Tab-separated table of C-alpha atoms in Angstrom:
chain	number	residue	atom	x	y	z
A	90	MET	CA	92.958	94.677	-0.522
A	91	VAL	CA	95.023	97.268	0.471
A	92	SER	CA	92.910	100.441	1.803
A	93	ILE	CA	93.852	103.525	-0.119
A	94	ASN	CA	94.255	104.872	3.670
A	95	GLY	CA	96.008	101.574	4.527
A	96	LEU	CA	98.820	103.022	1.297
A	97	GLY	CA	98.467	106.159	2.542
A	98	ASP	CA	99.496	105.007	6.412
A	99	LEU	CA	102.061	103.048	4.835
A	100	TRP	CA	103.606	106.158	2.633
A	101	ASP	CA	103.802	108.184	5.468
A	102	LYS	CA	105.880	105.500	7.337
A	103	LEU	CA	108.191	104.929	4.531
A	104	LEU	CA	108.406	109.138	3.812
A	105	GLY	CA	108.486	110.126	7.540
A	106	ALA	CA	111.229	111.856	9.146
A	107	GLN	CA	111.836	109.603	13.357
A	108	PRO	CA	112.758	111.574	15.997
A	109	ASP	CA	116.211	112.722	16.758
A	110	PRO	CA	118.422	109.719	18.447
A	111	PRO	CA	119.992	110.874	21.431
A	112	PRO	CA	123.580	111.885	21.125
A	113	LEU	CA	124.484	108.874	23.331
A	114	LEU	CA	123.322	106.455	21.182
A	115	VAL	CA	124.826	108.302	18.212
A	116	LEU	CA	128.105	107.779	19.605
A	117	VAL	CA	128.145	103.909	20.907
A	118	THR	CA	126.967	103.006	17.478
A	119	ALA	CA	129.851	104.575	16.116
A	120	VAL	CA	131.713	103.033	18.645
A	121	VAL	CA	130.650	99.658	18.179
A	122	ALA	CA	131.163	100.068	14.288
A	123	LEU	CA	135.154	101.197	14.957
A	124	VAL	CA	135.414	97.697	16.885
A	125	VAL	CA	133.736	96.068	14.245
A	126	VAL	CA	136.323	96.661	11.809
A	127	ALA	CA	139.855	96.863	13.602
A	128	THR	CA	139.061	93.601	15.319
A	129	ARG	CA	139.842	90.148	13.232
A	130	LEU	CA	136.553	87.789	13.895
A	131	PRO	CA	134.000	90.780	13.993
A	132	TRP	CA	135.733	92.181	11.210
A	133	ARG	CA	135.917	89.041	9.205
A	134	VAL	CA	132.203	88.295	9.338
A	135	ALA	CA	130.789	91.616	8.753
A	136	ARG	CA	132.935	92.318	5.569
A	137	ASN	CA	131.088	90.096	3.478
A	138	ALA	CA	128.617	93.419	3.660
A	139	VAL	CA	131.728	95.225	2.320
A	140	THR	CA	132.116	92.579	-0.026
A	141	ILE	CA	128.446	93.084	-1.452
A	142	ALA	CA	129.098	96.721	-1.398
A	143	HIS	CA	131.862	96.176	-3.412
A	144	GLU	CA	130.455	93.942	-6.605
A	145	GLY	CA	127.226	96.351	-6.426
A	146	GLY	CA	128.724	98.420	-7.056
A	147	HIS	CA	131.080	97.043	-10.004
A	148	ALA	CA	127.771	95.825	-11.212
A	149	LEU	CA	126.131	99.072	-11.078
A	150	ALA	CA	128.800	101.162	-13.003
A	151	ALA	CA	129.216	98.200	-15.401
A	152	LEU	CA	125.102	99.150	-16.561
A	153	LEU	CA	125.755	102.596	-17.057
A	154	THR	CA	127.919	102.293	-19.025
A	155	GLY	CA	126.530	100.305	-21.291
A	156	ARG	CA	128.079	97.150	-20.459
A	157	ARG	CA	126.714	93.421	-20.140
A	158	LEU	CA	126.387	92.331	-16.940
A	159	HIS	CA	126.840	88.278	-16.544
A	160	GLY	CA	126.773	88.451	-13.405
A	161	ILE	CA	128.360	88.578	-9.729
A	162	ARG	CA	129.695	86.109	-7.177
A	163	LEU	CA	130.450	86.164	-3.696
A	164	HIS	CA	133.017	83.841	-1.987
A	165	SER	CA	133.094	82.706	1.773
A	166	ASP	CA	136.681	83.575	1.701
A	167	THR	CA	134.589	87.088	1.879
A	168	SER	CA	136.128	87.629	-1.951
A	169	GLY	CA	134.062	88.880	-4.661
A	170	LEU	CA	133.548	88.731	-8.779
A	171	THR	CA	131.595	90.904	-11.164
A	172	LEU	CA	131.454	89.966	-14.621
A	173	SER	CA	130.393	92.210	-17.354
A	174	ALA	CA	131.469	91.937	-21.231
A	175	GLY	CA	132.553	94.779	-23.243
A	176	ARG	CA	134.796	96.858	-24.502
A	177	PRO	CA	138.476	95.731	-22.717
A	178	THR	CA	139.743	98.886	-22.464
A	179	GLY	CA	137.515	102.853	-22.585
A	180	PRO	CA	135.671	105.249	-19.704
A	181	GLY	CA	133.335	102.066	-19.455
A	182	MET	CA	135.893	99.523	-18.205
A	183	ILE	CA	137.851	102.307	-16.298
A	184	LEU	CA	134.469	103.241	-14.208
A	185	THR	CA	133.436	99.892	-13.780
A	186	LEU	CA	136.861	99.015	-11.962
A	187	LEU	CA	136.825	102.162	-10.446
A	188	ALA	CA	133.424	101.950	-8.051
A	189	GLY	CA	134.555	99.281	-6.573
A	190	TYR	CA	136.494	99.941	-4.017
A	191	VAL	CA	134.660	103.067	-3.053
A	192	ALA	CA	131.279	101.605	-3.088
A	193	PRO	CA	130.824	101.124	0.180
A	194	SER	CA	131.887	104.521	1.380
A	195	LEU	CA	129.644	106.428	-0.939
A	196	VAL	CA	126.992	103.736	0.095
A	197	GLY	CA	127.376	105.006	3.707
A	198	LEU	CA	127.350	108.079	2.880
A	199	ALA	CA	123.958	107.897	1.365
A	200	GLY	CA	123.029	106.346	4.372
A	201	ALA	CA	124.399	109.032	6.767
A	202	TRP	CA	122.408	112.047	4.517
A	203	LEU	CA	118.930	110.276	4.697
A	204	LEU	CA	119.589	108.993	8.364
A	205	GLY	CA	120.812	113.175	8.618
A	206	GLY	CA	117.633	113.542	7.885
A	207	ASN	CA	116.294	110.747	10.704
A	208	ARG	CA	114.440	108.675	7.421
A	209	ILE	CA	115.439	105.296	9.159
A	210	THR	CA	112.423	103.492	7.998
A	211	LEU	CA	113.620	104.533	3.952
A	212	LEU	CA	117.064	103.797	4.272
A	213	LEU	CA	116.186	100.514	5.878
A	214	TRP	CA	114.335	99.429	2.881
A	215	LEU	CA	116.105	101.155	0.160
A	216	ALA	CA	118.357	98.675	1.419
A	217	VAL	CA	116.679	95.589	0.693
A	218	VAL	CA	115.118	96.988	-2.769
A	219	LEU	CA	118.578	97.047	-3.457
A	220	LEU	CA	119.770	93.321	-1.771
A	221	LEU	CA	116.664	92.052	-4.095
A	222	ALA	CA	117.723	93.857	-7.170
A	223	MET	CA	121.211	92.743	-6.581
A	224	LEU	CA	120.016	89.070	-6.115
A	225	VAL	CA	118.641	88.409	-9.290
A	226	LEU	CA	122.298	88.801	-10.308
A	227	ILE	CA	124.212	87.013	-8.163
A	228	ARG	CA	125.391	83.030	-9.691
A	229	ASN	CA	126.446	80.968	-6.798
A	230	VAL	CA	124.815	79.545	-3.560
A	231	PHE	CA	127.023	81.449	-1.579
A	232	GLY	CA	125.802	84.527	-2.668
A	233	VAL	CA	122.699	83.848	-2.652
A	234	LEU	CA	122.396	82.268	1.765
A	235	SER	CA	124.491	86.298	2.175
A	236	LEU	CA	122.072	88.383	0.237
A	237	LEU	CA	119.380	86.199	1.693
A	238	VAL	CA	120.421	86.373	5.186
A	239	THR	CA	121.465	90.074	5.238
A	240	GLY	CA	118.302	91.119	3.396
A	241	GLY	CA	116.247	89.209	6.104
A	242	VAL	CA	117.844	90.376	9.000
A	243	VAL	CA	117.279	94.699	7.688
A	244	LEU	CA	113.771	93.396	6.314
A	245	ALA	CA	113.112	91.751	10.043
A	246	VAL	CA	114.376	95.144	11.772
A	247	SER	CA	112.314	97.356	9.721
A	248	TRP	CA	109.379	95.584	9.525
A	249	TYR	CA	109.094	93.969	14.137
A	250	ALA	CA	112.026	96.173	15.462
A	251	ALA	CA	110.889	99.009	17.975
A	252	PRO	CA	112.079	102.600	16.926
A	253	GLN	CA	114.664	103.062	19.071
A	254	VAL	CA	116.161	98.694	17.741
A	255	GLN	CA	116.128	100.464	14.484
A	256	ALA	CA	117.728	103.590	14.951
A	257	ALA	CA	120.703	101.767	16.478
A	258	PHE	CA	120.873	99.252	14.125
A	259	ALA	CA	120.849	101.639	10.829
A	260	TRP	CA	122.860	103.661	12.591
A	261	THR	CA	125.602	101.091	13.114
A	262	GLY	CA	125.097	99.804	9.822
A	263	VAL	CA	126.153	103.129	8.061
A	264	TRP	CA	128.539	103.912	10.287
A	265	PHE	CA	129.846	100.180	9.457
A	266	LEU	CA	130.272	100.935	5.933
A	267	LEU	CA	131.292	104.471	5.933
A	268	LEU	CA	134.610	103.005	8.479
A	269	GLY	CA	134.930	99.527	6.389
A	270	GLY	CA	134.967	100.957	3.382
A	271	VAL	CA	138.503	102.824	4.343
A	272	ARG	CA	140.263	98.897	6.076
A	273	PRO	CA	140.028	97.385	2.438
A	274	VAL	CA	141.698	100.265	0.589
A	275	VAL	CA	144.609	99.919	3.347
A	276	GLU	CA	144.846	95.701	3.076
A	277	LEU	CA	144.742	96.051	-0.444
A	278	GLN	CA	148.184	98.154	-0.607
A	279	ARG	CA	149.707	95.739	2.207
A	280	LEU	CA	148.802	93.158	0.126
A	281	ARG	CA	150.282	94.912	-3.398
A	282	SER	CA	153.407	95.600	-1.807
A	283	ARG	CA	153.732	92.453	-1.296
A	284	GLY	CA	152.905	91.447	-4.903
A	285	ARG	CA	150.162	88.981	-3.437
A	286	MET	CA	147.024	90.577	-5.548
A	287	PRO	CA	148.807	91.326	-9.236
A	288	GLN	CA	145.217	91.649	-10.699
A	289	SER	CA	143.827	93.984	-8.334
A	290	ASP	CA	141.368	97.295	-9.509
A	291	ALA	CA	144.446	99.090	-8.569
A	292	ASP	CA	146.702	97.223	-11.355
A	293	GLN	CA	144.256	96.804	-13.708
A	294	LEU	CA	143.036	100.663	-13.704
A	295	ALA	CA	147.129	100.648	-13.685
A	296	ARG	CA	147.144	98.911	-17.196
A	297	LEU	CA	144.124	100.922	-18.909
A	298	THR	CA	145.509	104.394	-17.953
A	299	PRO	CA	149.052	106.550	-17.839
A	300	PHE	CA	148.654	106.423	-14.068
A	301	PRO	CA	150.759	104.007	-11.763
A	302	ALA	CA	148.409	101.387	-8.552
A	303	LEU	CA	149.805	103.604	-6.225
A	304	PHE	CA	147.698	106.475	-7.915
A	305	TRP	CA	144.532	104.499	-7.890
A	306	VAL	CA	145.200	103.418	-4.649
A	307	THR	CA	145.514	106.499	-3.659
A	308	VAL	CA	142.016	107.855	-4.946
A	309	PHE	CA	140.121	105.052	-3.685
A	310	ALA	CA	141.270	106.124	0.273
A	311	LEU	CA	141.421	109.932	-0.528
A	312	VAL	CA	137.116	109.505	-1.639
A	313	ASN	CA	136.362	106.694	1.517
A	314	LEU	CA	138.225	108.909	3.983
A	315	LEU	CA	135.977	111.885	2.176
A	316	ALA	CA	133.279	109.985	2.725
A	317	LEU	CA	133.375	108.957	6.186
A	318	ALA	CA	134.763	112.936	7.317
A	319	VAL	CA	131.350	114.096	5.468
A	320	GLY	CA	129.247	111.231	7.100
A	321	ALA	CA	131.446	111.390	10.142
A	322	ALA	CA	129.615	115.179	9.962
A	323	LEU	CA	125.985	114.446	9.134
A	324	LEU	CA	125.487	111.465	11.715
A	325	ALA	CA	127.301	113.415	14.722
A	326	GLY	CA	124.028	116.275	13.421
A	327	PRO	CA	121.896	115.181	17.166
A	328	ILE	CA	125.273	115.397	18.998
A	329	LEU	CA	126.064	118.929	17.566
A	330	THR	CA	122.604	120.033	18.180
A	331	ASP	CA	122.954	119.161	21.554
A	332	ALA	CA	125.760	121.585	21.998
A	333	GLY	CA	124.065	124.248	20.632
A	334	LEU	CA	126.112	123.629	17.198
A	335	THR	CA	124.999	123.524	13.944
A	336	ILE	CA	126.798	121.758	10.492
């Protein structure tokens, strides 16, 4: 049986703030994340995390707008599919389509806000909880394995790793979501310009609204770039503090 004192210690660990990371850690993790996003093979592997956030955004928006969620499929080519039922038009469908491409960056922004308050443990445990919640919605084997591996890595780091390793892992992950949220939008427009994604989220939004697909691609890009700018300012707090500046 877990004692009240033990629960109190666990609660304090979860909600407590960790020390400020060294400014060098913030810079190095940003560079590592940028290299992963910018290079082909690392991006090909790490993009699965962006796909998880993308499909999670669709699923959450569908649930919040009253649509019936049938499940999520994640594929080995880093694509994904979220199936929901409800009105094929209207605000619910529009918000569900809109949520996918902006979800990774918004998740990254939420993570940056937590790291701005040095809530590293809380961030890692929230990530595990969200991945477990999403797991019950997965409808294919690769998707289950992808979430189990991702959640297992996050859980292992949060439970066994030294505080410095946890900090490096958390800052790298959040930088990756902020930076990695921008690249799929660029890829989307590149593929659209070649006529290779006629059923993209942007094209479906164009059919449901008076605005063309390029408008929605621009919306995705602006939201993600704004999230990157604000998130970067939050993550750069230790560097600014070290330089005697404030955000």
